[in-house]
mmCIF file of C-alpha atoms and ligand atoms in Angstrom:
data_model
loop_
_atom_site.group_PDB
_atom_site.id
_atom_site.type_symbol
_atom_site.label_atom_id
_atom_site.label_comp_id
_atom_site.label_asym_id
_atom_site.label_seq_id
_atom_site.Cartn_x
_atom_site.Cartn_y
_atom_site.Cartn_z
ATOM 1 C CA MET O 944 28.358 -194.329 -25.588
ATOM 2 C CA LYS O 945 29.496 -191.064 -24.012
ATOM 3 C CA ASN O 946 27.121 -188.538 -22.557
ATOM 4 C CA ILE O 947 28.230 -185.191 -24.010
ATOM 5 C CA LEU O 948 27.071 -181.883 -22.581
ATOM 6 C CA ILE O 949 27.885 -178.513 -24.145
ATOM 7 C CA ALA O 950 28.185 -175.364 -22.037
ATOM 8 C CA GLU O 951 25.393 -172.889 -22.714
ATOM 9 C CA ASN O 952 27.812 -170.180 -23.775
ATOM 10 C CA ALA O 953 30.742 -171.559 -25.691
ATOM 11 C CA GLY O 954 32.695 -170.339 -28.686
ATOM 12 C CA PHE O 955 32.718 -167.048 -30.599
ATOM 13 C CA CYS O 956 31.602 -164.058 -28.569
ATOM 14 C CA PHE O 957 29.848 -161.057 -30.062
ATOM 15 C CA GLY O 958 33.098 -159.091 -30.515
ATOM 16 C CA VAL O 959 35.013 -161.878 -32.249
ATOM 17 C CA LYS O 960 32.050 -162.777 -34.477
ATOM 18 C CA ARG O 961 31.739 -159.137 -35.498
ATOM 19 C CA ALA O 962 35.485 -158.849 -36.212
ATOM 20 C CA MET O 963 35.595 -162.071 -38.226
ATOM 21 C CA ASN O 964 32.574 -161.047 -40.305
ATOM 22 C CA MET O 965 33.977 -157.588 -40.982
ATOM 23 C CA ALA O 966 37.316 -159.070 -42.089
ATOM 24 C CA TRP O 967 35.682 -161.735 -44.286
ATOM 25 C CA ASN O 968 33.372 -159.186 -45.932
ATOM 26 C CA GLU O 969 36.368 -157.007 -46.699
ATOM 27 C CA LEU O 970 38.244 -159.943 -48.257
ATOM 28 C CA ASP O 971 35.122 -160.759 -50.261
ATOM 29 C CA LYS O 972 34.369 -157.370 -51.643
ATOM 30 C CA THR O 973 37.814 -156.049 -52.465
ATOM 31 C CA ASP O 974 39.604 -156.761 -55.699
ATOM 32 C CA ASN O 975 43.056 -155.468 -56.275
ATOM 33 C CA VAL O 976 43.486 -154.502 -52.642
ATOM 34 C CA SER O 977 46.104 -156.067 -50.367
ATOM 35 C CA ILE O 978 44.537 -156.780 -46.984
ATOM 36 C CA TYR O 979 46.899 -156.931 -44.029
ATOM 37 C CA ALA O 980 46.002 -157.945 -40.487
ATOM 38 C CA LEU O 981 48.041 -156.284 -37.756
ATOM 39 C CA GLY O 982 48.675 -159.364 -35.607
ATOM 40 C CA PRO O 983 46.809 -162.695 -35.874
ATOM 41 C CA LEU O 984 43.136 -161.872 -36.376
ATOM 42 C CA ILE O 985 42.172 -164.082 -33.432
ATOM 43 C CA HIS O 986 44.023 -166.482 -31.147
ATOM 44 C CA ASN O 987 43.082 -169.479 -33.229
ATOM 45 C CA SER O 988 45.610 -170.588 -35.805
ATOM 46 C CA GLN O 989 43.131 -172.804 -37.719
ATOM 47 C CA ALA O 990 40.691 -169.925 -38.225
ATOM 48 C CA VAL O 991 43.485 -167.494 -39.134
ATOM 49 C CA ALA O 992 44.759 -170.004 -41.740
ATOM 50 C CA LYS O 993 41.349 -169.916 -43.481
ATOM 51 C CA TYR O 994 41.546 -166.143 -43.801
ATOM 52 C CA GLU O 995 45.126 -166.294 -45.036
ATOM 53 C CA GLU O 996 44.119 -168.826 -47.703
ATOM 54 C CA ARG O 997 41.551 -166.243 -48.794
ATOM 55 C CA GLY O 998 44.333 -163.664 -49.255
ATOM 56 C CA MET O 999 44.774 -161.922 -45.915
ATOM 57 C CA VAL O 1000 48.403 -161.337 -44.905
ATOM 58 C CA THR O 1001 49.265 -161.250 -41.199
ATOM 59 C CA VAL O 1002 51.976 -158.802 -40.191
ATOM 60 C CA ALA O 1003 53.441 -157.744 -36.850
ATOM 61 C CA THR O 1004 53.996 -154.060 -37.571
ATOM 62 C CA ILE O 1005 53.126 -151.332 -40.059
ATOM 63 C CA GLU O 1006 56.781 -151.396 -41.155
ATOM 64 C CA ASP O 1007 56.226 -154.998 -42.305
ATOM 65 C CA ILE O 1008 53.463 -153.791 -44.625
ATOM 66 C CA GLU O 1009 55.787 -151.171 -46.084
ATOM 67 C CA LYS O 1010 58.527 -153.760 -46.585
ATOM 68 C CA ILE O 1011 56.203 -156.224 -48.350
ATOM 69 C CA GLU O 1012 54.859 -153.489 -50.631
ATOM 70 C CA ALA O 1013 58.389 -152.262 -51.399
ATOM 71 C CA ASP O 1014 59.583 -155.825 -52.153
ATOM 72 C CA LYS O 1015 56.717 -156.265 -54.605
ATOM 73 C CA SER O 1016 57.784 -153.266 -56.624
ATOM 74 C CA ILE O 1017 61.442 -154.360 -56.622
ATOM 75 C CA SER O 1018 60.653 -157.954 -57.666
ATOM 76 C CA GLY O 1019 58.262 -156.867 -60.395
ATOM 77 C CA LYS O 1020 55.411 -158.905 -58.849
ATOM 78 C CA PRO O 1021 51.906 -157.640 -59.673
ATOM 79 C CA ILE O 1022 51.132 -154.782 -57.307
ATOM 80 C CA ASN O 1023 47.600 -154.257 -56.075
ATOM 81 C CA ASN O 1024 46.244 -150.772 -56.497
ATOM 82 C CA SER O 1025 45.881 -150.199 -52.797
ATOM 83 C CA LYS O 1026 46.170 -151.680 -49.341
ATOM 84 C CA GLU O 1027 44.136 -151.842 -46.155
ATOM 85 C CA MET O 1028 45.002 -152.821 -42.619
ATOM 86 C CA ILE O 1029 42.711 -154.717 -40.264
ATOM 87 C CA ILE O 1030 42.851 -153.809 -36.596
ATOM 88 C CA ARG O 1031 41.688 -156.858 -34.682
ATOM 89 C CA SER O 1032 39.096 -157.053 -31.919
ATOM 90 C CA HIS O 1033 41.742 -156.647 -29.156
ATOM 91 C CA GLY O 1034 42.286 -153.066 -30.311
ATOM 92 C CA VAL O 1035 45.520 -151.086 -30.548
ATOM 93 C CA SER O 1036 47.019 -147.950 -29.053
ATOM 94 C CA LYS O 1037 46.409 -144.468 -30.414
ATOM 95 C CA THR O 1038 49.880 -144.304 -31.968
ATOM 96 C CA VAL O 1039 48.953 -147.110 -34.398
ATOM 97 C CA TYR O 1040 46.023 -145.066 -35.774
ATOM 98 C CA ASP O 1041 48.323 -142.037 -36.053
ATOM 99 C CA GLU O 1042 51.035 -144.005 -37.850
ATOM 100 C CA ALA O 1043 48.545 -145.564 -40.307
ATOM 101 C CA LYS O 1044 47.140 -142.142 -41.087
ATOM 102 C CA GLU O 1045 50.565 -140.674 -41.598
ATOM 103 C CA LYS O 1046 51.510 -143.524 -43.948
ATOM 104 C CA ASN O 1047 48.220 -143.343 -45.766
ATOM 105 C CA ILE O 1048 47.044 -146.862 -44.917
ATOM 106 C CA PRO O 1049 43.242 -147.135 -44.632
ATOM 107 C CA ILE O 1050 42.047 -149.034 -41.571
ATOM 108 C CA ILE O 1051 39.338 -151.675 -41.190
ATOM 109 C CA ASP O 1052 38.720 -151.250 -37.488
ATOM 110 C CA THR O 1053 37.249 -154.384 -35.906
ATOM 111 C CA THR O 1054 38.083 -153.324 -32.326
ATOM 112 C CA CYS O 1055 35.381 -154.749 -30.081
ATOM 113 C CA PRO O 1056 33.086 -151.942 -28.844
ATOM 114 C CA PHE O 1057 33.657 -153.118 -25.247
ATOM 115 C CA VAL O 1058 37.415 -152.647 -25.679
ATOM 116 C CA ARG O 1059 36.831 -149.330 -27.420
ATOM 117 C CA LYS O 1060 34.993 -148.151 -24.316
ATOM 118 C CA ILE O 1061 38.089 -148.938 -22.188
ATOM 119 C CA HIS O 1062 40.231 -146.916 -24.624
ATOM 120 C CA TYR O 1063 37.909 -143.981 -24.053
ATOM 121 C CA LEU O 1064 38.102 -144.389 -20.248
ATOM 122 C CA ALA O 1065 41.901 -144.729 -20.316
ATOM 123 C CA ASN O 1066 42.260 -141.620 -22.441
ATOM 124 C CA LYS O 1067 39.886 -139.608 -20.232
ATOM 125 C CA CYS O 1068 41.680 -140.787 -17.098
ATOM 126 C CA TYR O 1069 44.993 -139.612 -18.565
ATOM 127 C CA GLU O 1070 43.582 -136.241 -19.596
ATOM 128 C CA ASP O 1071 42.030 -135.775 -16.125
ATOM 129 C CA GLY O 1072 45.455 -136.309 -14.547
ATOM 130 C CA LYS O 1073 44.488 -139.528 -12.779
ATOM 131 C CA GLN O 1074 46.719 -142.598 -12.492
ATOM 132 C CA LEU O 1075 45.338 -145.495 -14.515
ATOM 133 C CA ILE O 1076 45.645 -149.003 -13.110
ATOM 134 C CA VAL O 1077 44.884 -151.885 -15.456
ATOM 135 C CA ILE O 1078 44.258 -155.283 -13.909
ATOM 136 C CA GLY O 1079 45.440 -157.727 -16.541
ATOM 137 C CA ASP O 1080 48.355 -159.298 -18.355
ATOM 138 C CA LYS O 1081 50.865 -156.633 -19.459
ATOM 139 C CA ASN O 1082 51.911 -158.737 -22.464
ATOM 140 C CA HIS O 1083 48.399 -159.216 -23.833
ATOM 141 C CA PRO O 1084 47.648 -157.113 -26.934
ATOM 142 C CA GLU O 1085 44.434 -155.782 -25.395
ATOM 143 C CA ILE O 1086 46.355 -154.380 -22.418
ATOM 144 C CA ILE O 1087 49.158 -152.976 -24.595
ATOM 145 C CA GLY O 1088 46.465 -151.188 -26.621
ATOM 146 C CA ILE O 1089 44.685 -149.814 -23.534
ATOM 147 C CA ASN O 1090 47.953 -148.562 -22.056
ATOM 148 C CA GLY O 1091 48.605 -146.731 -25.303
ATOM 149 C CA TRP O 1092 45.460 -144.653 -24.739
ATOM 150 C CA SER O 1093 46.920 -143.337 -21.479
ATOM 151 C CA SER O 1094 50.243 -142.517 -23.118
ATOM 152 C CA HIS O 1095 51.782 -145.741 -21.769
ATOM 153 C CA SER O 1096 51.587 -144.425 -18.209
ATOM 154 C CA ALA O 1097 49.339 -147.119 -16.702
ATOM 155 C CA ILE O 1098 50.292 -149.291 -13.776
ATOM 156 C CA ILE O 1099 49.585 -152.861 -14.864
ATOM 157 C CA ALA O 1100 49.105 -155.690 -12.379
ATOM 158 C CA LYS O 1101 47.791 -159.142 -13.128
ATOM 159 C CA ASN O 1102 46.947 -160.388 -9.634
ATOM 160 C CA LEU O 1103 46.624 -159.527 -5.957
ATOM 161 C CA GLU O 1104 50.323 -160.183 -5.268
ATOM 162 C CA GLU O 1105 51.367 -157.622 -7.868
ATOM 163 C CA ILE O 1106 48.845 -155.114 -6.528
ATOM 164 C CA LYS O 1107 50.281 -155.544 -3.029
ATOM 165 C CA ASN O 1108 53.717 -154.536 -4.373
ATOM 166 C CA ILE O 1109 52.479 -151.152 -5.594
ATOM 167 C CA SER O 1110 53.286 -148.121 -3.418
ATOM 168 C CA PHE O 1111 50.063 -146.148 -3.566
ATOM 169 C CA GLU O 1112 50.349 -142.415 -2.921
ATOM 170 C CA SER O 1113 47.748 -140.587 -0.862
ATOM 171 C CA ASN O 1114 47.942 -137.416 -2.992
ATOM 172 C CA LYS O 1115 47.088 -139.272 -6.219
ATOM 173 C CA GLU O 1116 43.724 -140.211 -7.712
ATOM 174 C CA TYR O 1117 43.581 -143.707 -9.160
ATOM 175 C CA PHE O 1118 41.272 -145.119 -11.791
ATOM 176 C CA ILE O 1119 40.985 -148.875 -12.252
ATOM 177 C CA VAL O 1120 39.859 -150.910 -15.249
ATOM 178 C CA ALA O 1121 40.116 -154.638 -15.959
ATOM 179 C CA GLN O 1122 41.138 -156.763 -18.923
ATOM 180 C CA THR O 1123 37.858 -157.820 -20.537
ATOM 181 C CA THR O 1124 38.621 -161.508 -19.947
ATOM 182 C CA MET O 1125 39.638 -161.126 -16.295
ATOM 183 C CA ASN O 1126 38.326 -163.675 -13.805
ATOM 184 C CA GLU O 1127 35.509 -161.904 -11.927
ATOM 185 C CA LYS O 1128 36.341 -163.425 -8.532
ATOM 186 C CA GLU O 1129 40.020 -162.414 -8.733
ATOM 187 C CA PHE O 1130 39.016 -158.904 -9.770
ATOM 188 C CA ASP O 1131 36.612 -158.605 -6.814
ATOM 189 C CA ALA O 1132 39.336 -159.737 -4.403
ATOM 190 C CA ILE O 1133 41.765 -157.156 -5.815
ATOM 191 C CA ILE O 1134 39.212 -154.358 -5.579
ATOM 192 C CA SER O 1135 38.252 -155.140 -2.007
ATOM 193 C CA HIS O 1136 41.971 -155.051 -1.078
ATOM 194 C CA ILE O 1137 42.452 -151.700 -2.828
ATOM 195 C CA ARG O 1138 39.371 -150.208 -1.159
ATOM 196 C CA SER O 1139 40.795 -151.187 2.238
ATOM 197 C CA LEU O 1140 43.884 -149.012 1.587
ATOM 198 C CA ASN O 1141 42.068 -145.757 2.109
ATOM 199 C CA ILE O 1142 43.218 -144.118 -1.118
ATOM 200 C CA ARG O 1143 41.254 -142.071 -3.654
ATOM 201 C CA VAL O 1144 40.161 -144.594 -6.217
ATOM 202 C CA GLU O 1145 37.450 -145.020 -8.816
ATOM 203 C CA VAL O 1146 36.701 -148.459 -10.235
ATOM 204 C CA GLU O 1147 35.127 -149.366 -13.548
ATOM 205 C CA ASN O 1148 34.482 -153.081 -13.882
ATOM 206 C CA THR O 1149 35.223 -153.559 -17.579
ATOM 207 C CA ILE O 1150 35.079 -157.351 -17.569
ATOM 208 C CA CYS O 1151 33.018 -158.187 -20.610
ATOM 209 C CA SER O 1152 29.605 -159.725 -19.999
ATOM 210 C CA ALA O 1153 30.297 -162.391 -22.651
ATOM 211 C CA THR O 1154 33.342 -163.463 -20.634
ATOM 212 C CA ARG O 1155 31.413 -163.476 -17.378
ATOM 213 C CA VAL O 1156 28.583 -165.573 -18.791
ATOM 214 C CA ARG O 1157 30.984 -168.000 -20.489
ATOM 215 C CA GLN O 1158 32.955 -168.480 -17.278
ATOM 216 C CA GLU O 1159 29.791 -169.022 -15.232
ATOM 217 C CA SER O 1160 28.398 -171.613 -17.610
ATOM 218 C CA ALA O 1161 31.771 -173.447 -17.696
ATOM 219 C CA ARG O 1162 31.873 -173.470 -13.880
ATOM 220 C CA ASP O 1163 28.302 -174.723 -13.743
ATOM 221 C CA LEU O 1164 28.876 -177.497 -16.287
ATOM 222 C CA ALA O 1165 32.134 -178.605 -14.642
ATOM 223 C CA GLN O 1166 30.128 -179.519 -11.543
ATOM 224 C CA ARG O 1167 27.919 -181.916 -13.501
ATOM 225 C CA VAL O 1168 30.466 -183.932 -15.505
ATOM 226 C CA GLU O 1169 33.438 -186.249 -14.985
ATOM 227 C CA LEU O 1170 35.649 -184.469 -17.500
ATOM 228 C CA MET O 1171 35.704 -181.021 -19.080
ATOM 229 C CA ILE O 1172 37.190 -180.417 -22.514
ATOM 230 C CA VAL O 1173 38.087 -176.781 -23.156
ATOM 231 C CA ILE O 1174 38.615 -175.976 -26.838
ATOM 232 C CA GLY O 1175 40.654 -172.939 -27.811
ATOM 233 C CA GLY O 1176 44.013 -171.499 -28.776
ATOM 234 C CA ARG O 1177 46.948 -172.063 -26.448
ATOM 235 C CA HIS O 1178 47.658 -168.318 -26.577
ATOM 236 C CA SER O 1179 44.049 -167.354 -25.978
ATOM 237 C CA SER O 1180 43.815 -165.676 -22.591
ATOM 238 C CA ASN O 1181 40.085 -166.267 -22.157
ATOM 239 C CA THR O 1182 40.467 -169.955 -23.097
ATOM 240 C CA GLN O 1183 43.215 -170.476 -20.520
ATOM 241 C CA LYS O 1184 41.030 -168.819 -17.868
ATOM 242 C CA LEU O 1185 38.255 -171.294 -18.704
ATOM 243 C CA VAL O 1186 40.773 -174.116 -18.322
ATOM 244 C CA LYS O 1187 41.726 -172.837 -14.863
ATOM 245 C CA ILE O 1188 38.080 -172.504 -13.794
ATOM 246 C CA CYS O 1189 37.269 -176.062 -14.915
ATOM 247 C CA GLN O 1190 40.469 -177.519 -13.416
ATOM 248 C CA ASP O 1191 39.441 -176.164 -10.016
ATOM 249 C CA THR O 1192 36.439 -178.513 -10.121
ATOM 250 C CA VAL O 1193 37.086 -181.529 -12.321
ATOM 251 C CA ASP O 1194 39.607 -183.269 -14.634
ATOM 252 C CA THR O 1195 40.108 -180.976 -17.613
ATOM 253 C CA PHE O 1196 41.682 -181.339 -21.058
ATOM 254 C CA SER O 1197 42.761 -178.189 -22.879
ATOM 255 C CA ILE O 1198 42.787 -178.743 -26.655
ATOM 256 C CA GLU O 1199 42.983 -176.718 -29.869
ATOM 257 C CA THR O 1200 41.322 -179.261 -32.166
ATOM 258 C CA LYS O 1201 39.975 -182.822 -32.036
ATOM 259 C CA ASP O 1202 43.438 -184.050 -33.075
ATOM 260 C CA ASP O 1203 44.682 -183.270 -29.556
ATOM 261 C CA LEU O 1204 42.277 -185.829 -28.060
ATOM 262 C CA ASP O 1205 43.526 -189.241 -27.001
ATOM 263 C CA LYS O 1206 40.933 -192.047 -27.175
ATOM 264 C CA ASP O 1207 42.679 -194.033 -24.427
ATOM 265 C CA LEU O 1208 42.693 -191.120 -22.016
ATOM 266 C CA LEU O 1209 39.001 -190.509 -22.698
ATOM 267 C CA SER O 1210 37.977 -194.102 -22.063
ATOM 268 C CA LYS O 1211 37.501 -193.747 -18.302
ATOM 269 C CA TYR O 1212 35.043 -190.833 -18.575
ATOM 270 C CA ASN O 1213 31.367 -191.300 -19.380
ATOM 271 C CA THR O 1214 29.930 -187.842 -18.909
ATOM 272 C CA ILE O 1215 31.977 -185.200 -20.712
ATOM 273 C CA GLY O 1216 31.404 -181.454 -20.755
ATOM 274 C CA ILE O 1217 32.568 -179.164 -23.543
ATOM 275 C CA THR O 1218 33.229 -175.460 -23.527
ATOM 276 C CA ALA O 1219 35.229 -173.236 -25.848
ATOM 277 C CA GLY O 1220 37.021 -169.904 -25.780
ATOM 278 C CA ALA O 1221 35.692 -166.746 -27.418
ATOM 279 C CA SER O 1222 37.896 -167.230 -30.473
ATOM 280 C CA THR O 1223 36.980 -170.853 -31.200
ATOM 281 C CA PRO O 1224 34.946 -171.233 -34.411
ATOM 282 C CA ASP O 1225 31.824 -173.432 -34.418
ATOM 283 C CA TRP O 1226 33.326 -175.869 -36.965
ATOM 284 C CA ILE O 1227 36.145 -176.769 -34.564
ATOM 285 C CA ILE O 1228 33.631 -177.356 -31.736
ATOM 286 C CA ASP O 1229 31.466 -179.481 -34.084
ATOM 287 C CA ASP O 1230 34.529 -181.563 -35.036
ATOM 288 C CA VAL O 1231 35.206 -182.341 -31.369
ATOM 289 C CA ILE O 1232 31.554 -183.232 -30.712
ATOM 290 C CA GLY O 1233 31.583 -185.496 -33.792
ATOM 291 C CA PHE O 1234 34.757 -187.234 -32.599
ATOM 292 C CA LEU O 1235 33.352 -187.851 -29.107
ATOM 293 C CA SER O 1236 30.003 -189.031 -30.466
ATOM 294 C CA GLU O 1237 31.770 -191.773 -32.411
ATOM 295 C CA LEU O 1238 33.475 -193.184 -29.312
HETATM 296 S S1 LIG L 2638 35.380 -161.264 -25.068
HETATM 297 FE FE1 LIG L 2638 34.045 -159.481 -24.833
HETATM 298 S S2 LIG L 2638 35.413 -157.751 -25.067
HETATM 299 FE FE2 LIG L 2638 36.489 -159.500 -25.902
HETATM 300 S S3 LIG L 2638 35.976 -159.478 -28.066
HETATM 301 FE FE3 LIG L 2638 34.481 -160.797 -27.064
HETATM 302 S S4 LIG L 2638 32.727 -159.450 -26.656
HETATM 303 FE FE4 LIG L 2638 34.511 -158.141 -27.053
#
């Protein structure tokens, strides 16, 4: 029988839980309203599928909503009286709010309050004439949203190498924020490099405490087991950071659901640790625990 240990902080964080509840409540209470999500609600296809079965429609842009609504009227399909658009916990840029308002689409705003705070800082930095630097992945929706609050003028760098390629100017004031799921150690290394450059810089560590605690408990558990299993979406940034943290210490499997587990590969491990990304629902974690318990 396997010895299974679960990380103290695994699975849905406060922001994702809040967003999922808000979206579900909206689906529950609204009749005759088409509910659109601007982008997958979370980076977990199984959880998103549950919401779509309940009636939510995932779209990539506001134009997609307009097209779907227009197609309904052409095809003679029943048209709901109104529509709403969910903004997910990653947040979006200011232009999305403006466009929705202009097109008369009510918003269900599930932006995580921690991300909302970065929007405020980015906007203030822009208005104060400072140069915003965002430490994070330029393709991640959270970073695209943050950049939009500084009129898309931010310098975005994901690691120390990219920071070293920036030509800092002595007459500029810089303001630094981090992607909420950034690895704390990498961020510290970047900041100590920047501080050594003798430029005018202000730093706001915006790494979310939920991320920090989850990463610490994964690192701690990885030291006590023979194998770590990290459960979460392949496109989930915070999940992939957990994978990297665990891999630095011990053999690690990155999976989305229990179906990705291979009994033969598991056979050589007796003590197995489990952690999960911020967008992994409890029922997927329970499924994995159930599968391992049966071995
Ligand atoms: S990881 Fe942190 S910032 Fe991101 S949604 Fe969760 S609580 Fe909010």
